[in-house]
Amino acid sequence: MDLQFNADPALLPHAVPGGVRFVFDDAHAQRVALAGTFNCWAGDVCMMERVSSARWQVTLPIPAGRHLYKIVVNDTDWIPDPANPWISEDGQNNSCLTVDESGTVLMRQHGLSAAAPGPLHARAALASPDWLRDGVIYQLSVPAFGGDFDGVRAKLPYLNELGVDVLWLMPFHPVGVEGRRGGLGDPYAVRDFNSIDPALGDAASLRALIDAAHARGMRVIMDWTLNRSSVDHPFTREHPQWYTQRADGSIYYAVPNRDYFAGFNFANRELRQYLIASMRCWIERFGFDGLRFDDSDITPCDFLDEIRAELAALRADIALISQSYDEFHHLAACDLTYEGGTREMLRQADNAAFARYWNESTYSFPRGALRMRWLEDKEQGRISAFLGSAAHRPAAAVMLCMDGVPHILMGQEFGEPTWTGWQALFDGWQPDWQAFNSELYAHYQTLIALRRQHAALRTGATAFLEGLPPGAIGFTRDDIVVLANLSPTTLTFDTNLAHAQPLYTSDWHAAAATLAPYGWMIGTRN
């Protein structure tokens, strides 16, 4: 997100012989540990050493890439690093750092821009297929959204009318039984990577769904659980060497509170070959257009690069989506990484802060990196609950007019109120269709249609406007101007904006250049 304060360089993570040194000051702590993506968030492995009455530190070898972390105090309190102003974009209040291939620590800096980019911006991102760059992604759970594959296929006209053209199917494999949470279990606890949960249909019905989507001009993405299987996967018995093991040989998954998972050991070449062969099979057999990798921020970058090379040889226009905020995933592995800061910036509704955040996040990434922008994802609650229901419409106008690839979570488009996070799926959650808001659905339809009709909203240059009143967000995409009022008061803008030719507005009064509470204006500049 937007950098929180000016840092003291002496306290920031920094490169030293042997790796990256982390420093933490607390005179009252009894035990301090470091947990992050570099150790699968294990809170009791990387212990910090007390080096003075108040100072703790530890030096760790950290691989290249973006890493999220927290400091664990006295085994119970998980806190962001108080010395680090860089907080993650994922809404989970993690501290961030990036390490390059030489071991240099690249902390995000204030003031990045096109004229003063960060060091990684000199490197070009992997070129992404046009269908992904121009698309709008819709994420759905097969059992929740349609009941089974045939039920989802029956809802394709609904999605077609909405205008989305990339369907992301959450996992549909058999789910583990041992340690199962809820009646159905976690869909990301996969018990067989090569099979379909029979409750959802069979190979023929899955193929029929994908063929029907393709016939409507839609692409289909398969959600892939990358770092783990269920704890009762047959491979835990047949190939225990494919898993992370304790000193006594028992298999475990290092991420806390996930004891129904078994973590993969990616140092094993046979495991890597098996997983890639399985991915290839799904693409060849069913015609999936791409894969989305769950928790890829704890996957070795070289394995992601290996996957890319294998799958791109199979299909040149494959798309790989990384659930990470890692700049390095854009260099050789993935087409799209997450961008979650837009959600928080909309809550702040401070255009100058939004512009700083956009510049710092854009120009710290490789040149041309494609980001997935979202108001909701599977680990967050509804945007109407986060911002307030009145702010949902202007927030959607901003998100669908920004650069990157927009993402919509099932039900978001009609104001579905009951989703709280992917854990709801453990007990058979389904959208509350009785709460269908036709005006909100029509709003999303219009915004998606505008994005499709105007190339500037997909590929145009972004420039934030200056001098906007508090509560307003405003930017241009080439010749298109976008204004949104996320406040409960009428806002007045520069009279030059009164000359814009409206494309889609709500409560915009051009003569006075005012926007009523929670209004928006999308128009072309003269």
CSV table of N, CA, C and O in Angstrom, one decimal, residues 59-60 63 69 72 86 104 107 114 205 244 250 259 268 301 308 351 361 364 389 402 437 445 479 481:
chain,number,residue,atom,x,y,z
A,59,THR,N,19.8,-13.0,10.9
A,59,THR,CA,20.2,-12.9,9.5
A,59,THR,C,19.8,-14.2,8.8
A,59,THR,O,20.1,-15.3,9.3
A,60,LEU,N,19.0,-14.0,7.7
A,60,LEU,CA,18.5,-15.2,7.0
A,60,LEU,C,18.9,-15.1,5.5
A,60,LEU,O,18.9,-14.0,4.9
A,63,PRO,N,15.8,-15.9,-0.8
A,63,PRO,CA,15.9,-16.0,-2.2
A,63,PRO,C,15.3,-14.7,-2.9
A,63,PRO,O,14.6,-13.9,-2.3
A,69,TYR,N,6.2,-10.6,5.6
A,69,TYR,CA,6.6,-11.2,6.8
A,69,TYR,C,5.9,-10.4,8.0
A,69,TYR,O,5.4,-9.3,7.8
A,72,VAL,N,6.9,-12.2,15.3
A,72,VAL,CA,6.1,-13.0,16.3
A,72,VAL,C,6.7,-12.7,17.7
A,72,VAL,O,7.9,-13.2,17.9
A,86,TRP,N,6.6,-0.2,4.6
A,86,TRP,CA,6.0,-0.8,3.4
A,86,TRP,C,5.1,-2.0,3.9
A,86,TRP,O,5.5,-3.0,4.3
A,104,THR,N,20.8,-8.0,-3.0
A,104,THR,CA,20.5,-6.6,-2.6
A,104,THR,C,19.0,-6.5,-2.2
A,104,THR,O,18.1,-7.1,-2.8
A,107,MET,N,13.9,-2.0,-1.0
A,107,MET,CA,12.7,-1.6,-0.3
A,107,MET,C,12.0,-0.5,-1.2
A,107,MET,O,12.6,0.3,-1.8
A,114,ALA,N,7.5,7.7,-13.5
A,114,ALA,CA,8.0,7.4,-14.9
A,114,ALA,C,9.4,8.1,-15.0
A,114,ALA,O,10.3,7.5,-15.7
A,205,SER,N,-18.9,-33.7,-18.7
A,205,SER,CA,-19.6,-32.5,-18.3
A,205,SER,C,-18.7,-31.3,-18.2
A,205,SER,O,-19.0,-30.2,-18.5
A,244,THR,N,7.4,-32.2,2.9
A,244,THR,CA,8.3,-31.7,4.0
A,244,THR,C,8.1,-32.6,5.2
A,244,THR,O,7.0,-33.0,5.5
A,250,SER,N,7.9,-37.5,10.1
A,250,SER,CA,6.4,-37.1,10.0
A,250,SER,C,6.3,-36.0,9.0
A,250,SER,O,7.1,-35.1,8.9
A,259,ASP,N,-3.5,-27.9,9.5
A,259,ASP,CA,-3.0,-29.2,9.7
A,259,ASP,C,-3.7,-30.3,8.8
A,259,ASP,O,-3.3,-31.4,8.9
A,268,ASN,N,12.5,-32.0,-4.6
A,268,ASN,CA,12.4,-33.3,-5.2
A,268,ASN,C,12.0,-33.1,-6.7
A,268,ASN,O,10.9,-32.6,-7.0
A,301,CYS,N,10.8,-19.6,-7.1
A,301,CYS,CA,10.7,-19.0,-8.4
A,301,CYS,C,11.1,-19.9,-9.5
A,301,CYS,O,10.6,-19.8,-10.6
A,308,ARG,N,6.3,-22.5,-16.5
A,308,ARG,CA,6.1,-21.7,-17.6
A,308,ARG,C,6.7,-22.2,-18.9
A,308,ARG,O,6.0,-22.2,-20.0
A,351,ASN,N,-7.0,11.2,-3.3
A,351,ASN,CA,-6.5,11.0,-4.6
A,351,ASN,C,-5.0,11.2,-4.7
A,351,ASN,O,-4.3,10.5,-5.5
A,361,SER,N,3.8,1.6,-6.9
A,361,SER,CA,3.6,0.2,-7.2
A,361,SER,C,3.9,-0.1,-8.7
A,361,SER,O,4.4,-1.2,-9.0
A,364,SER,N,7.9,0.3,-9.4
A,364,SER,CA,8.8,-0.6,-8.8
A,364,SER,C,8.7,-2.0,-9.4
A,364,SER,O,9.5,-2.9,-9.1
A,389,SER,N,-22.3,0.4,1.4
A,389,SER,CA,-23.0,0.0,0.2
A,389,SER,C,-23.1,1.2,-0.8
A,389,SER,O,-23.0,1.0,-2.0
A,402,MET,N,-9.5,1.3,-14.5
A,402,MET,CA,-8.1,1.4,-14.3
A,402,MET,C,-7.3,0.5,-15.2
A,402,MET,O,-7.9,-0.4,-15.9
A,437,ASN,N,-29.5,-7.4,-6.9
A,437,ASN,CA,-29.7,-6.0,-7.1
A,437,ASN,C,-29.5,-5.8,-8.6
A,437,ASN,O,-28.4,-5.7,-9.1
A,445,GLN,N,-22.5,-4.3,-15.9
A,445,GLN,CA,-22.7,-4.5,-17.3
A,445,GLN,C,-22.2,-3.3,-18.1
A,445,GLN,O,-21.5,-3.4,-19.1
A,479,ASP,N,-7.5,9.8,-23.7
A,479,ASP,CA,-8.5,10.8,-23.8
A,479,ASP,C,-9.7,10.7,-22.9
A,479,ASP,O,-10.7,11.5,-23.1
A,481,VAL,N,-11.6,10.6,-19.2
A,481,VAL,CA,-11.4,11.1,-17.8
A,481,VAL,C,-12.4,10.3,-17.0
A,481,VAL,O,-13.5,10.1,-17.4
